[in-house]
């Protein structure tokens, strides 16, 4: 059994960090051969890292402890905080900007530094977090309606628990995941895909297969970090207890031992050879510490996709574009794609439903 290569280095960068951040997919392709399935099968041996950036930025919540774009922003702020853009535009804008600054803390070197006229990105993110917490605490104390009112009345373990969880729910994570997946769905169904779009309207279950394949090929988040709960082995390497392990969704999702023709867009695989194997997808985590917001994201995404399918045809304009992806901090095309949407003719009943 081999020892793990490399070293963690200093607290900010390890010996391979810069190489990884430049191109994480290329980095993994050079080093990983058929380890995705093994990582997924052993996900129960790894716990959420209590010292990672998620904990620093959000506090102790159900996804950071062990044992326990506009569309997305409007959805989460309206649902969880009773803040609607049309009713409170200034507050909505303030929260949106703070959420964006806060998000940058997850993609910044964890160095809190302030000097006159300048602050590090991480320090700015922590300041944004504090301002968001003040807004959330005010809502919990004074708003008795909706989700925030219900949460404020619950007998939670301590006074900060409700506000920390609301911070997680309204953060930029859900909007960015939605924007990434919706972009990938739109691009995957552009071009000569009219037949596929018609099939999606006629067979709602096929939409589930398409969205699974979109998530497999273009996971919104490149991966995550876990701590080994016990001594284990991965791909012949000994991983001691309490060592950190980074999993890369892109590599796991394209493991040829699990997914035949791994680089091809084949939604039918999820009703055939890979039926019932959704647990191999790990863009939202995996195992007992996976993201609790996955189901909610699924609901939002399906509604947005069905709206597009019912109301528009679309295609790349121009048809030939560079759609090479970049993967950090969120997966999306490196060059902004341009897509032409054509509104479909609607029946009177359709127009009536839209008005309502």
CSV table of C-alpha atoms in Angstrom, one decimal:
chain,number,residue,atom,x,y,z
A,1,UNK,CA,0.0,0.0,0.0
A,2,UNK,CA,1.4,3.4,-1.0
A,3,UNK,CA,1.7,6.5,1.1
A,4,UNK,CA,-0.1,9.6,-0.2
A,5,UNK,CA,2.1,11.8,-2.4
A,6,UNK,CA,2.7,15.5,-1.9
A,7,UNK,CA,2.1,17.6,1.2
A,8,UNK,CA,-0.4,20.1,2.5
A,9,UNK,CA,2.2,22.8,2.6
A,10,UNK,CA,1.2,26.0,4.4
A,11,UNK,CA,-2.4,26.7,5.5
A,12,UNK,CA,-3.2,28.6,2.3
A,13,UNK,CA,-1.5,26.6,-0.4
A,14,UNK,CA,-0.1,23.1,-0.8
A,15,UNK,CA,2.6,21.9,-3.1
A,16,UNK,CA,0.1,21.4,-6.0
A,17,UNK,CA,-2.5,24.0,-5.3
A,18,UNK,CA,-1.6,26.5,-8.0
A,19,UNK,CA,-1.5,23.7,-10.6
A,20,UNK,CA,-4.9,22.5,-9.5
A,21,UNK,CA,-6.5,25.9,-9.5
A,22,UNK,CA,-5.2,26.7,-13.0
A,23,UNK,CA,-7.1,23.8,-14.6
A,24,UNK,CA,-8.7,21.3,-12.1
A,25,UNK,CA,-10.0,19.0,-14.8
A,26,UNK,CA,-6.6,18.6,-16.6
A,27,UNK,CA,-4.9,18.2,-13.2
A,28,UNK,CA,-7.2,15.3,-12.3
A,29,UNK,CA,-7.1,13.6,-15.7
A,30,UNK,CA,-3.3,13.5,-15.4
A,31,UNK,CA,-3.5,11.7,-12.0
A,32,UNK,CA,-6.7,9.8,-11.6
A,33,UNK,CA,-7.5,6.5,-13.3
A,34,UNK,CA,-10.8,4.8,-12.6
A,35,UNK,CA,-11.1,5.9,-8.9
A,36,UNK,CA,-14.5,7.6,-9.1
A,37,UNK,CA,-16.6,4.6,-8.2
A,38,UNK,CA,-14.4,3.7,-5.3
A,39,UNK,CA,-14.7,7.2,-3.9
A,40,UNK,CA,-18.5,7.1,-4.1
A,41,UNK,CA,-18.7,3.7,-2.5
A,42,UNK,CA,-16.6,4.9,0.5
A,43,UNK,CA,-18.3,8.2,1.0
A,44,UNK,CA,-19.6,7.0,4.4
A,45,UNK,CA,-16.1,6.8,5.7
A,46,UNK,CA,-15.5,10.6,5.2
A,47,UNK,CA,-17.1,13.4,7.3
A,48,UNK,CA,-17.6,17.1,6.5
A,49,UNK,CA,-14.5,19.0,7.4
A,50,UNK,CA,-15.4,21.3,10.4
A,51,UNK,CA,-12.4,23.6,9.5
A,52,UNK,CA,-13.2,24.3,5.9
A,53,UNK,CA,-14.3,27.6,4.3
A,54,UNK,CA,-18.0,26.7,4.4
A,55,UNK,CA,-17.9,26.6,8.2
A,56,UNK,CA,-16.0,29.8,8.4
A,57,UNK,CA,-18.4,31.6,6.1
A,58,UNK,CA,-21.7,30.1,7.3
A,59,UNK,CA,-21.1,28.9,10.9
A,60,UNK,CA,-22.5,25.7,12.3
A,61,UNK,CA,-25.3,24.5,10.1
A,62,UNK,CA,-26.7,21.2,9.1
A,63,UNK,CA,-24.3,21.0,6.2
A,64,UNK,CA,-21.2,22.2,8.0
A,65,UNK,CA,-21.4,19.9,11.0
A,66,UNK,CA,-21.2,16.2,11.5
A,67,UNK,CA,-24.4,14.6,12.8
A,68,UNK,CA,-26.6,16.8,11.8
A,69,UNK,CA,-28.4,35.3,-10.6
A,70,UNK,CA,-31.4,36.8,-10.4
A,71,UNK,CA,-34.0,34.0,-10.8
A,72,UNK,CA,-32.5,32.0,-8.1
A,73,UNK,CA,-32.0,35.0,-5.8
A,74,UNK,CA,-35.6,36.1,-6.2
A,75,UNK,CA,-36.7,32.5,-5.4
A,76,UNK,CA,-34.7,32.1,-2.2
A,77,UNK,CA,-35.1,35.6,-0.8
A,78,UNK,CA,-38.9,35.4,-1.4
A,79,UNK,CA,-39.2,31.9,0.0
A,80,UNK,CA,-37.0,32.1,3.0
A,81,UNK,CA,-36.8,35.8,4.0
A,82,UNK,CA,-40.1,37.3,2.7
A,83,UNK,CA,-38.1,39.8,0.7
A,84,UNK,CA,-39.5,40.4,-2.8
A,85,UNK,CA,-37.8,42.6,-5.4
A,86,UNK,CA,-41.0,44.3,-6.5
A,87,UNK,CA,-42.1,45.2,-2.9
A,88,UNK,CA,-38.7,46.1,-1.3
A,89,UNK,CA,-36.3,46.8,-4.2
A,90,UNK,CA,-33.7,48.6,-2.1
A,91,UNK,CA,-33.5,45.8,0.5
A,92,UNK,CA,-33.5,43.2,-2.2
A,93,UNK,CA,-30.6,44.9,-4.0
A,94,UNK,CA,-28.7,45.3,-0.7
A,95,UNK,CA,-29.0,41.6,0.2
A,96,UNK,CA,-28.2,40.5,-3.3
A,97,UNK,CA,-25.0,42.5,-3.3
A,98,UNK,CA,-24.0,41.3,0.2
A,99,UNK,CA,-24.7,37.7,-0.9
A,100,UNK,CA,-22.3,38.1,-3.8
A,101,UNK,CA,-19.6,39.6,-1.6
A,102,UNK,CA,-20.1,36.8,0.9
A,103,UNK,CA,-19.8,34.2,-1.8
A,104,UNK,CA,-16.4,35.5,-2.7
A,105,UNK,CA,-15.2,34.2,0.7
A,106,UNK,CA,-15.5,30.7,-0.6
A,107,UNK,CA,-13.3,31.3,-3.5
A,108,UNK,CA,-10.7,33.5,-1.8
A,109,UNK,CA,-7.5,32.6,0.0
A,110,UNK,CA,-8.6,32.4,3.7
A,111,UNK,CA,-6.5,35.4,4.8
A,112,UNK,CA,-8.3,38.1,6.7
A,113,UNK,CA,-6.3,41.3,6.1
A,114,UNK,CA,-7.3,45.0,6.3
A,115,UNK,CA,-5.1,48.0,5.6
A,116,UNK,CA,-6.2,51.6,4.8
A,117,UNK,CA,-8.2,51.7,1.6
A,118,UNK,CA,-7.9,48.0,1.0
A,119,UNK,CA,-9.3,44.7,2.4
A,120,UNK,CA,-8.6,41.1,1.2
A,121,UNK,CA,-11.5,39.3,-0.5
A,122,UNK,CA,-11.9,37.0,2.5
A,123,UNK,CA,-12.1,39.9,4.9
A,124,UNK,CA,-14.7,41.7,2.7
A,125,UNK,CA,-16.7,38.5,2.7
A,126,UNK,CA,-16.7,38.2,6.5
A,127,UNK,CA,-17.9,41.8,6.7
A,128,UNK,CA,-20.7,41.0,4.3
A,129,UNK,CA,-21.6,38.0,6.4
A,130,UNK,CA,-21.9,40.1,9.5
A,131,UNK,CA,-24.2,42.6,7.7
A,132,UNK,CA,-26.3,39.8,6.3
A,133,UNK,CA,-26.6,38.4,9.8
A,134,UNK,CA,-27.8,41.7,11.1
A,135,UNK,CA,-30.6,41.8,8.4
A,136,UNK,CA,-31.5,38.2,9.2
A,137,UNK,CA,-31.7,38.7,12.9
A,138,UNK,CA,-34.0,41.8,12.4
A,139,UNK,CA,-36.3,39.7,10.2
A,140,UNK,CA,-36.4,36.9,12.7
A,141,UNK,CA,-37.3,39.3,15.5
A,142,UNK,CA,-39.9,41.4,13.6
A,143,UNK,CA,-41.3,39.3,10.7
A,144,UNK,CA,-44.0,36.8,11.8
A,145,UNK,CA,-45.1,35.6,8.4
A,146,UNK,CA,-43.9,32.8,6.1
A,147,UNK,CA,-40.8,30.7,6.6
A,148,UNK,CA,-38.8,33.3,8.5
A,149,UNK,CA,-41.7,33.7,11.0
A,150,UNK,CA,-42.0,30.0,11.5
A,151,UNK,CA,-38.3,29.5,11.9
A,152,UNK,CA,-38.1,32.3,14.5
A,153,UNK,CA,-40.7,30.6,16.6
A,154,UNK,CA,-39.0,27.2,16.7
A,155,UNK,CA,-37.3,26.0,19.9
A,156,UNK,CA,-33.8,25.8,18.4
A,157,UNK,CA,-30.7,24.8,20.4
A,158,UNK,CA,-29.3,28.3,20.7
A,159,UNK,CA,-30.0,31.9,19.7
A,160,UNK,CA,-27.7,31.9,16.6
A,161,UNK,CA,-28.9,28.6,15.1
A,162,UNK,CA,-31.9,30.1,13.2
A,163,UNK,CA,-29.9,33.0,11.8
A,164,UNK,CA,-27.0,30.8,10.7
A,165,UNK,CA,-29.3,28.5,8.8
A,166,UNK,CA,-31.2,31.4,7.1
A,167,UNK,CA,-27.8,32.7,6.0
A,168,UNK,CA,-27.1,29.4,4.3
A,169,UNK,CA,-30.6,29.3,2.7
A,170,UNK,CA,-30.4,32.8,1.2
A,171,UNK,CA,-26.8,32.6,0.2
A,172,UNK,CA,-25.5,32.7,-3.4
A,173,UNK,CA,-25.0,29.0,-3.5
A,174,UNK,CA,-28.5,28.1,-4.7
A,175,UNK,CA,-28.7,30.8,-7.4
A,176,UNK,CA,-25.3,30.0,-8.7
A,177,UNK,CA,-26.1,26.2,-8.9
A,178,UNK,CA,-29.4,27.0,-10.6
A,179,UNK,CA,-27.7,29.4,-13.1
A,180,UNK,CA,-25.0,26.9,-13.9
A,181,UNK,CA,-27.4,23.9,-14.4
A,182,UNK,CA,-29.9,26.0,-16.4
A,183,UNK,CA,-27.1,27.3,-18.7
A,184,UNK,CA,-25.9,23.8,-19.3
A,185,UNK,CA,-29.4,22.5,-19.9
A,186,UNK,CA,-30.0,25.3,-22.4
A,187,UNK,CA,-26.8,24.6,-24.3
A,188,UNK,CA,-27.3,20.9,-24.3
A,189,UNK,CA,-30.8,21.3,-25.8
A,190,UNK,CA,-29.7,23.9,-28.4
A,191,UNK,CA,-28.8,23.2,-31.9
A,192,UNK,CA,-30.6,20.4,-33.7
A,193,UNK,CA,-32.6,19.3,-30.6
A,194,UNK,CA,-36.2,20.1,-31.5
A,195,UNK,CA,-37.2,16.4,-31.3
A,196,UNK,CA,-35.6,16.1,-27.9
A,197,UNK,CA,-37.4,19.2,-26.7
A,198,UNK,CA,-40.8,17.8,-27.9
A,199,UNK,CA,-40.1,14.6,-26.2
A,200,UNK,CA,-39.5,16.4,-22.9
A,201,UNK,CA,-42.9,18.1,-23.2
A,202,UNK,CA,-44.6,14.8,-23.9
A,203,UNK,CA,-42.8,12.7,-21.2
A,204,UNK,CA,-42.0,14.5,-17.9
A,205,UNK,CA,-40.0,11.6,-16.7
A,206,UNK,CA,-37.6,12.1,-19.6
A,207,UNK,CA,-36.8,15.6,-18.3
A,208,UNK,CA,-35.6,13.9,-15.1
A,209,UNK,CA,-33.2,11.8,-17.2
A,210,UNK,CA,-32.0,14.8,-19.1
A,211,UNK,CA,-31.3,16.8,-16.0
A,212,UNK,CA,-29.4,13.9,-14.4
A,213,UNK,CA,-27.2,13.8,-17.5
A,214,UNK,CA,-26.7,17.6,-17.5
A,215,UNK,CA,-25.6,17.4,-13.8
A,216,UNK,CA,-23.3,14.4,-14.6
A,217,UNK,CA,-21.5,16.1,-17.5
A,218,UNK,CA,-21.5,19.7,-16.1
A,219,UNK,CA,-21.7,19.6,-12.3
A,220,UNK,CA,-22.1,23.1,-11.0
A,221,UNK,CA,-19.4,22.7,-8.3
A,222,UNK,CA,-16.2,20.9,-9.1
A,223,UNK,CA,-16.0,19.0,-5.9
A,224,UNK,CA,-15.6,19.2,-2.1
A,225,UNK,CA,-13.5,18.2,0.8
A,226,UNK,CA,-14.0,15.5,3.5
A,227,UNK,CA,-12.2,14.2,6.5
A,228,UNK,CA,-11.5,10.5,6.9
A,229,UNK,CA,-13.4,9.1,9.8
A,230,UNK,CA,-11.2,6.0,10.0
A,231,UNK,CA,-8.1,4.6,8.3
A,232,UNK,CA,-9.0,3.6,4.7
A,233,UNK,CA,-7.6,3.0,1.3
A,234,UNK,CA,-8.4,4.8,-2.0
A,235,UNK,CA,-6.9,3.5,-5.3
A,236,UNK,CA,-4.2,1.7,-3.4
A,237,UNK,CA,-3.2,4.7,-1.2
A,238,UNK,CA,-3.4,4.6,2.5
A,239,UNK,CA,-5.6,7.4,3.9
A,240,UNK,CA,-5.1,7.8,7.7
A,241,UNK,CA,-7.9,8.8,10.0
A,242,UNK,CA,-8.4,12.6,10.1
A,243,UNK,CA,-6.7,13.2,6.8
A,244,UNK,CA,-8.5,15.4,4.3
A,245,UNK,CA,-9.6,14.1,0.9
A,246,UNK,CA,-10.8,16.2,-2.0
A,247,UNK,CA,-13.2,14.6,-4.4
A,248,UNK,CA,-13.6,15.9,-7.9
A,249,UNK,CA,-17.2,15.6,-9.4
A,250,UNK,CA,-16.0,15.9,-13.0
A,251,UNK,CA,-13.8,12.8,-12.6
A,252,UNK,CA,-16.3,10.7,-10.6
A,253,UNK,CA,-19.1,11.5,-13.1
A,254,UNK,CA,-17.0,10.4,-16.1
A,255,UNK,CA,-15.6,7.2,-14.6
A,256,UNK,CA,-15.7,4.8,-17.6
A,257,UNK,CA,-16.2,1.8,-15.2
A,258,UNK,CA,-19.6,3.3,-14.2
A,259,UNK,CA,-20.6,5.3,-17.2
A,260,UNK,CA,-20.0,3.9,-20.7
A,261,UNK,CA,-19.2,6.5,-23.3
A,262,UNK,CA,-18.6,8.9,-20.4
A,263,UNK,CA,-18.1,12.1,-22.5
A,264,UNK,CA,-21.3,11.7,-24.5
A,265,UNK,CA,-24.7,13.3,-23.6
A,266,UNK,CA,-26.9,10.1,-23.3
A,267,UNK,CA,-29.9,10.7,-21.0
A,268,UNK,CA,-31.2,7.2,-21.8
A,269,UNK,CA,-28.3,5.8,-19.7
A,270,UNK,CA,-30.4,6.7,-16.6
A,271,UNK,CA,-33.3,4.4,-17.6
A,272,UNK,CA,-30.9,1.6,-18.8
A,273,UNK,CA,-27.5,0.6,-17.5
A,274,UNK,CA,-27.3,3.3,-14.9
A,275,UNK,CA,-30.9,3.2,-13.7
A,276,UNK,CA,-30.9,3.7,-9.9
A,277,UNK,CA,-27.3,4.9,-9.8
A,278,UNK,CA,-28.0,8.5,-9.1
A,279,UNK,CA,-26.0,8.2,-5.9
A,280,UNK,CA,-22.8,8.2,-8.0
A,281,UNK,CA,-23.4,11.9,-8.7
A,282,UNK,CA,-21.6,14.1,-6.2
A,283,UNK,CA,-21.8,17.7,-7.4
A,284,UNK,CA,-23.9,18.4,-4.3
A,285,UNK,CA,-21.9,16.1,-2.1
A,286,UNK,CA,-22.6,12.4,-1.5
A,287,UNK,CA,-23.3,10.0,1.3
A,288,UNK,CA,-24.7,11.0,4.7
A,289,UNK,CA,-23.3,14.6,4.4
A,290,UNK,CA,-24.7,15.5,1.1
A,291,UNK,CA,-26.4,18.9,0.5
A,292,UNK,CA,-29.9,19.2,2.0
A,293,UNK,CA,-30.9,21.7,-0.7
A,294,UNK,CA,-30.7,19.2,-3.6
A,295,UNK,CA,-34.4,18.5,-3.7
A,296,UNK,CA,-35.3,22.2,-3.6
A,297,UNK,CA,-32.9,22.9,-6.4
A,298,UNK,CA,-34.4,20.1,-8.4
A,299,UNK,CA,-37.9,21.6,-8.0
A,300,UNK,CA,-36.7,25.1,-9.1
A,301,UNK,CA,-34.8,23.7,-12.0
A,302,UNK,CA,-37.6,21.6,-13.4
A,303,UNK,CA,-40.0,24.5,-13.2
A,304,UNK,CA,-37.6,26.8,-15.0
A,305,UNK,CA,-36.9,24.2,-17.7
A,306,UNK,CA,-40.5,23.4,-18.3
A,307,UNK,CA,-41.3,27.1,-18.7
A,308,UNK,CA,-38.6,27.4,-21.3
A,309,UNK,CA,-39.8,24.2,-23.1
A,310,UNK,CA,-43.4,25.4,-23.1
A,311,UNK,CA,-42.7,28.9,-24.3
A,312,UNK,CA,-39.5,29.0,-26.5
A,313,UNK,CA,-37.4,27.4,-29.2
A,314,UNK,CA,-33.8,28.3,-29.1
A,315,UNK,CA,-30.5,27.8,-30.9
A,316,UNK,CA,-26.9,28.9,-30.7
A,317,UNK,CA,-26.5,32.2,-32.6
A,318,UNK,CA,-24.0,31.9,-34.3
A,319,UNK,CA,-24.2,28.1,-34.5
A,320,UNK,CA,-20.5,27.6,-34.1
A,321,UNK,CA,-19.2,28.9,-30.7
A,322,UNK,CA,-16.4,27.9,-28.3
A,323,UNK,CA,-18.3,26.2,-25.5
A,324,UNK,CA,-15.2,25.0,-23.6
A,325,UNK,CA,-16.0,25.1,-19.9
A,326,UNK,CA,-14.2,26.6,-16.9
A,327,UNK,CA,-14.8,24.9,-13.6
A,328,UNK,CA,-13.9,27.3,-10.8
A,329,UNK,CA,-15.6,28.7,-8.9
A,330,UNK,CA,-18.8,27.5,-10.7
A,331,UNK,CA,-18.9,25.5,-13.9
A,332,UNK,CA,-19.8,27.6,-17.0
A,333,UNK,CA,-18.5,28.3,-20.5
A,334,UNK,CA,-15.3,30.2,-20.4
A,335,UNK,CA,-16.6,32.5,-23.1
A,336,UNK,CA,-20.1,33.8,-22.7
A,337,UNK,CA,-22.4,31.9,-25.2
A,338,UNK,CA,-25.0,33.7,-27.2
A,339,UNK,CA,-28.4,31.9,-27.7
A,340,UNK,CA,-31.3,33.1,-29.8
A,341,UNK,CA,-34.8,32.4,-28.3
A,342,UNK,CA,-38.0,32.4,-30.4
A,343,UNK,CA,-41.3,32.6,-28.6
A,344,UNK,CA,-43.7,29.8,-29.4
A,345,UNK,CA,-47.2,30.4,-30.6
A,346,UNK,CA,-49.5,29.9,-27.7
A,347,UNK,CA,-53.1,28.8,-27.5
A,348,UNK,CA,-55.7,31.0,-25.8
A,349,UNK,CA,-55.7,28.7,-22.8
A,350,UNK,CA,-51.9,29.0,-22.6
A,351,UNK,CA,-52.1,32.8,-22.5
A,352,UNK,CA,-54.9,32.6,-19.9
A,353,UNK,CA,-52.6,30.4,-17.7
A,354,UNK,CA,-49.7,32.9,-18.1
A,355,UNK,CA,-51.9,35.8,-17.0
A,356,UNK,CA,-53.0,34.0,-13.9
